[in-house]
mmCIF file of C-alpha atoms in Angstrom:
data_model
loop_
_atom_site.group_PDB
_atom_site.id
_atom_site.type_symbol
_atom_site.label_atom_id
_atom_site.label_comp_id
_atom_site.label_asym_id
_atom_site.label_seq_id
_atom_site.Cartn_x
_atom_site.Cartn_y
_atom_site.Cartn_z
ATOM 1 C CA MET R 1 -1.481 -7.255 -16.873
ATOM 2 C CA THR R 2 -4.225 -10.589 -16.335
ATOM 3 C CA ASP R 3 -7.559 -10.399 -16.195
ATOM 4 C CA TRP R 4 -7.180 -12.413 -12.424
ATOM 5 C CA GLU R 5 -3.935 -10.686 -11.312
ATOM 6 C CA GLN R 6 -6.562 -6.870 -13.094
ATOM 7 C CA ASP R 7 -9.046 -8.122 -10.496
ATOM 8 C CA PHE R 8 -6.587 -9.411 -7.295
ATOM 9 C CA ALA R 9 -5.215 -6.079 -7.470
ATOM 10 C CA TYR R 10 -8.351 -4.601 -7.488
ATOM 11 C CA GLN R 11 -9.942 -6.731 -4.683
ATOM 12 C CA ARG R 12 -6.934 -5.807 -2.467
ATOM 13 C CA VAL R 13 -7.865 -2.247 -3.018
ATOM 14 C CA ARG R 14 -11.509 -3.425 -1.575
ATOM 15 C CA HIS R 15 -9.933 -4.801 1.620
ATOM 16 C CA LEU R 16 -7.651 -1.798 2.754
ATOM 17 C CA VAL R 17 -10.265 0.828 2.108
ATOM 18 C CA LYS R 18 -12.644 -1.711 4.064
ATOM 19 C CA ASP R 19 -9.721 -2.071 7.398
ATOM 20 C CA ARG R 20 -8.855 1.146 6.769
ATOM 21 C CA PHE R 21 -12.609 2.748 7.396
ATOM 22 C CA ARG R 22 -12.250 -0.367 9.829
ATOM 23 C CA ARG R 23 -16.192 -0.932 7.953
ATOM 24 C CA ASP R 24 -18.154 -4.863 7.654
ATOM 25 C CA ALA R 25 -18.563 -4.940 3.285
ATOM 26 C CA LEU R 26 -16.053 -4.607 1.502
ATOM 27 C CA PRO R 27 -16.763 -1.025 -0.471
ATOM 28 C CA ASP R 28 -18.008 -1.455 -4.035
ATOM 29 C CA LEU R 29 -17.431 0.746 -7.262
ATOM 30 C CA ASN R 30 -19.673 3.533 -6.429
ATOM 31 C CA ALA R 31 -18.394 3.194 -2.786
ATOM 32 C CA LEU R 32 -15.192 3.514 -4.810
ATOM 33 C CA LEU R 33 -16.683 6.181 -6.360
ATOM 34 C CA PHE R 34 -17.515 8.448 -3.483
ATOM 35 C CA LEU R 35 -13.770 7.895 -2.054
ATOM 36 C CA ILE R 36 -11.440 9.027 -4.824
ATOM 37 C CA GLY R 37 -14.220 12.547 -5.422
ATOM 38 C CA VAL R 38 -14.421 13.087 -1.712
ATOM 39 C CA GLN R 39 -10.392 12.687 -2.020
ATOM 40 C CA GLU R 40 -9.967 15.432 -5.113
ATOM 41 C CA LEU R 41 -12.127 17.657 -3.491
ATOM 42 C CA GLY R 42 -9.834 18.188 -0.472
ATOM 43 C CA ARG R 43 -12.335 17.599 2.735
ATOM 44 C CA TRP R 44 -15.073 16.353 4.049
ATOM 45 C CA GLN R 45 -18.650 16.644 5.362
ATOM 46 C CA ALA R 46 -20.791 14.645 7.423
ATOM 47 C CA ASP R 47 -23.670 15.585 5.706
ATOM 48 C CA PHE R 48 -22.839 15.617 1.844
ATOM 49 C CA SER R 49 -26.786 16.194 -0.300
ATOM 50 C CA LYS R 50 -27.968 13.221 -2.533
ATOM 51 C CA GLU R 51 -26.544 16.035 -5.586
ATOM 52 C CA GLU R 52 -23.411 16.313 -4.095
ATOM 53 C CA LYS R 53 -22.381 12.506 -4.315
ATOM 54 C CA ARG R 54 -24.000 12.382 -7.561
ATOM 55 C CA ASP R 55 -21.506 15.408 -8.843
ATOM 56 C CA LEU R 56 -18.227 13.607 -6.200
ATOM 57 C CA MET R 57 -19.069 11.395 -7.957
ATOM 58 C CA HIS R 58 -18.354 12.448 -11.507
ATOM 59 C CA VAL R 59 -15.418 13.850 -10.182
ATOM 60 C CA ALA R 60 -13.768 11.163 -9.464
ATOM 61 C CA VAL R 61 -14.010 8.767 -13.110
ATOM 62 C CA CYS R 62 -13.482 12.596 -14.748
ATOM 63 C CA ARG R 63 -9.951 12.246 -12.146
ATOM 64 C CA LEU R 64 -9.804 9.218 -13.292
ATOM 65 C CA LEU R 65 -9.936 9.229 -17.025
ATOM 66 C CA ALA R 66 -7.969 12.840 -17.078
ATOM 67 C CA ASP R 67 -4.639 10.414 -17.267
ATOM 68 C CA ASP R 68 -5.656 9.120 -20.850
ATOM 69 C CA GLY R 69 -6.086 12.775 -21.895
ATOM 70 C CA HIS R 70 -9.902 11.635 -21.831
ATOM 71 C CA TYR R 71 -10.361 14.317 -19.337
ATOM 72 C CA ARG R 72 -8.416 17.791 -18.648
ATOM 73 C CA PHE R 73 -7.823 19.864 -15.170
ATOM 74 C CA VAL R 74 -9.786 23.177 -15.788
ATOM 75 C CA GLY R 75 -9.570 24.206 -11.855
ATOM 76 C CA ARG R 76 -11.829 24.929 -8.486
ATOM 77 C CA ASP R 77 -14.361 26.600 -8.678
ATOM 78 C CA ALA R 78 -14.962 29.112 -5.698
ATOM 79 C CA ASP R 79 -16.616 26.177 -3.104
ATOM 80 C CA GLY R 80 -13.357 24.766 -4.136
ATOM 81 C CA TRP R 81 -14.572 21.510 -6.653
ATOM 82 C CA PRO R 82 -12.763 20.679 -9.278
ATOM 83 C CA HIS R 83 -14.031 20.605 -12.615
ATOM 84 C CA TYR R 84 -12.851 19.400 -14.682
ATOM 85 C CA GLU R 85 -13.599 19.484 -19.627
ATOM 86 C CA LEU R 86 -13.690 16.780 -21.597
ATOM 87 C CA THR R 87 -10.559 16.116 -24.437
ATOM 88 C CA SER R 88 -11.564 13.925 -26.375
ATOM 89 C CA LYS R 89 -14.333 10.941 -27.351
ATOM 90 C CA ILE R 90 -14.491 7.663 -24.587
ATOM 91 C CA ALA R 91 -15.061 3.862 -26.798
ATOM 92 C CA PRO R 92 -18.230 3.229 -26.953
ATOM 93 C CA THR R 93 -18.849 -0.168 -24.973
ATOM 94 C CA ASP R 94 -21.053 -2.308 -22.801
ATOM 95 C CA LEU R 95 -21.244 -1.802 -19.015
ATOM 96 C CA LYS R 96 -18.898 -4.151 -17.961
ATOM 97 C CA GLY R 97 -15.962 -2.953 -20.911
ATOM 98 C CA GLN R 98 -17.341 0.588 -18.733
ATOM 99 C CA GLU R 99 -17.056 -1.386 -15.153
ATOM 100 C CA GLU R 100 -13.502 -3.910 -15.873
ATOM 101 C CA LEU R 101 -11.939 0.204 -16.833
ATOM 102 C CA LEU R 102 -13.194 1.792 -14.100
ATOM 103 C CA LYS R 103 -11.963 -0.079 -11.148
ATOM 104 C CA ALA R 104 -8.018 -0.452 -13.476
ATOM 105 C CA LYS R 105 -8.451 3.552 -13.598
ATOM 106 C CA ILE R 106 -9.465 2.585 -9.654
ATOM 107 C CA VAL R 107 -6.350 0.189 -8.598
ATOM 108 C CA ASP R 108 -3.597 3.077 -11.091
ATOM 109 C CA TYR R 109 -5.148 5.736 -8.594
ATOM 110 C CA PHE R 110 -4.164 4.045 -4.697
ATOM 111 C CA GLU R 111 -1.653 2.442 -6.723
ATOM 112 C CA ASP R 112 -0.272 6.527 -7.191
ATOM 113 C CA LEU R 113 -1.559 6.939 -4.024
ATOM 114 C CA GLU R 114 0.351 4.665 -2.404
ATOM 115 C CA THR R 115 3.568 5.305 -3.955
ATOM 116 C CA SER R 116 2.877 9.133 -3.665
ATOM 117 C CA GLU R 117 1.627 8.915 0.618
ATOM 118 C CA GLY R 118 3.047 5.561 1.649
ATOM 119 C CA ARG R 119 0.842 2.605 2.141
ATOM 120 C CA ILE R 120 -1.785 2.713 3.431
ATOM 121 C CA ASP R 121 -2.999 -0.068 4.797
ATOM 122 C CA GLY R 122 -2.776 0.068 8.856
#
């Protein structure tokens, strides 16, 4: 996928989420990671603590990088939180490279979600 195609796909996801949740602004990378973390947790609560929000974003990153074999899902704890273990190191890159990797993985995640659940727009 070329850079502009990847950017277009990422912007599409941002617009889908914005419209789906009836927000005024497009979600940023952190908001998308939080949303994926909640999806992976499998339940919503209105009052996630700051630590839980950080943990949800970590769950999202682990889930996204599990597709490339960097993490392996090991199960859920007594509270239902998913846990992953690191299985291979990720090649070092700068912040821009990390963001681009996560954006590509977010696009893949939403494409997989649409394939399994149906279109998410509307």
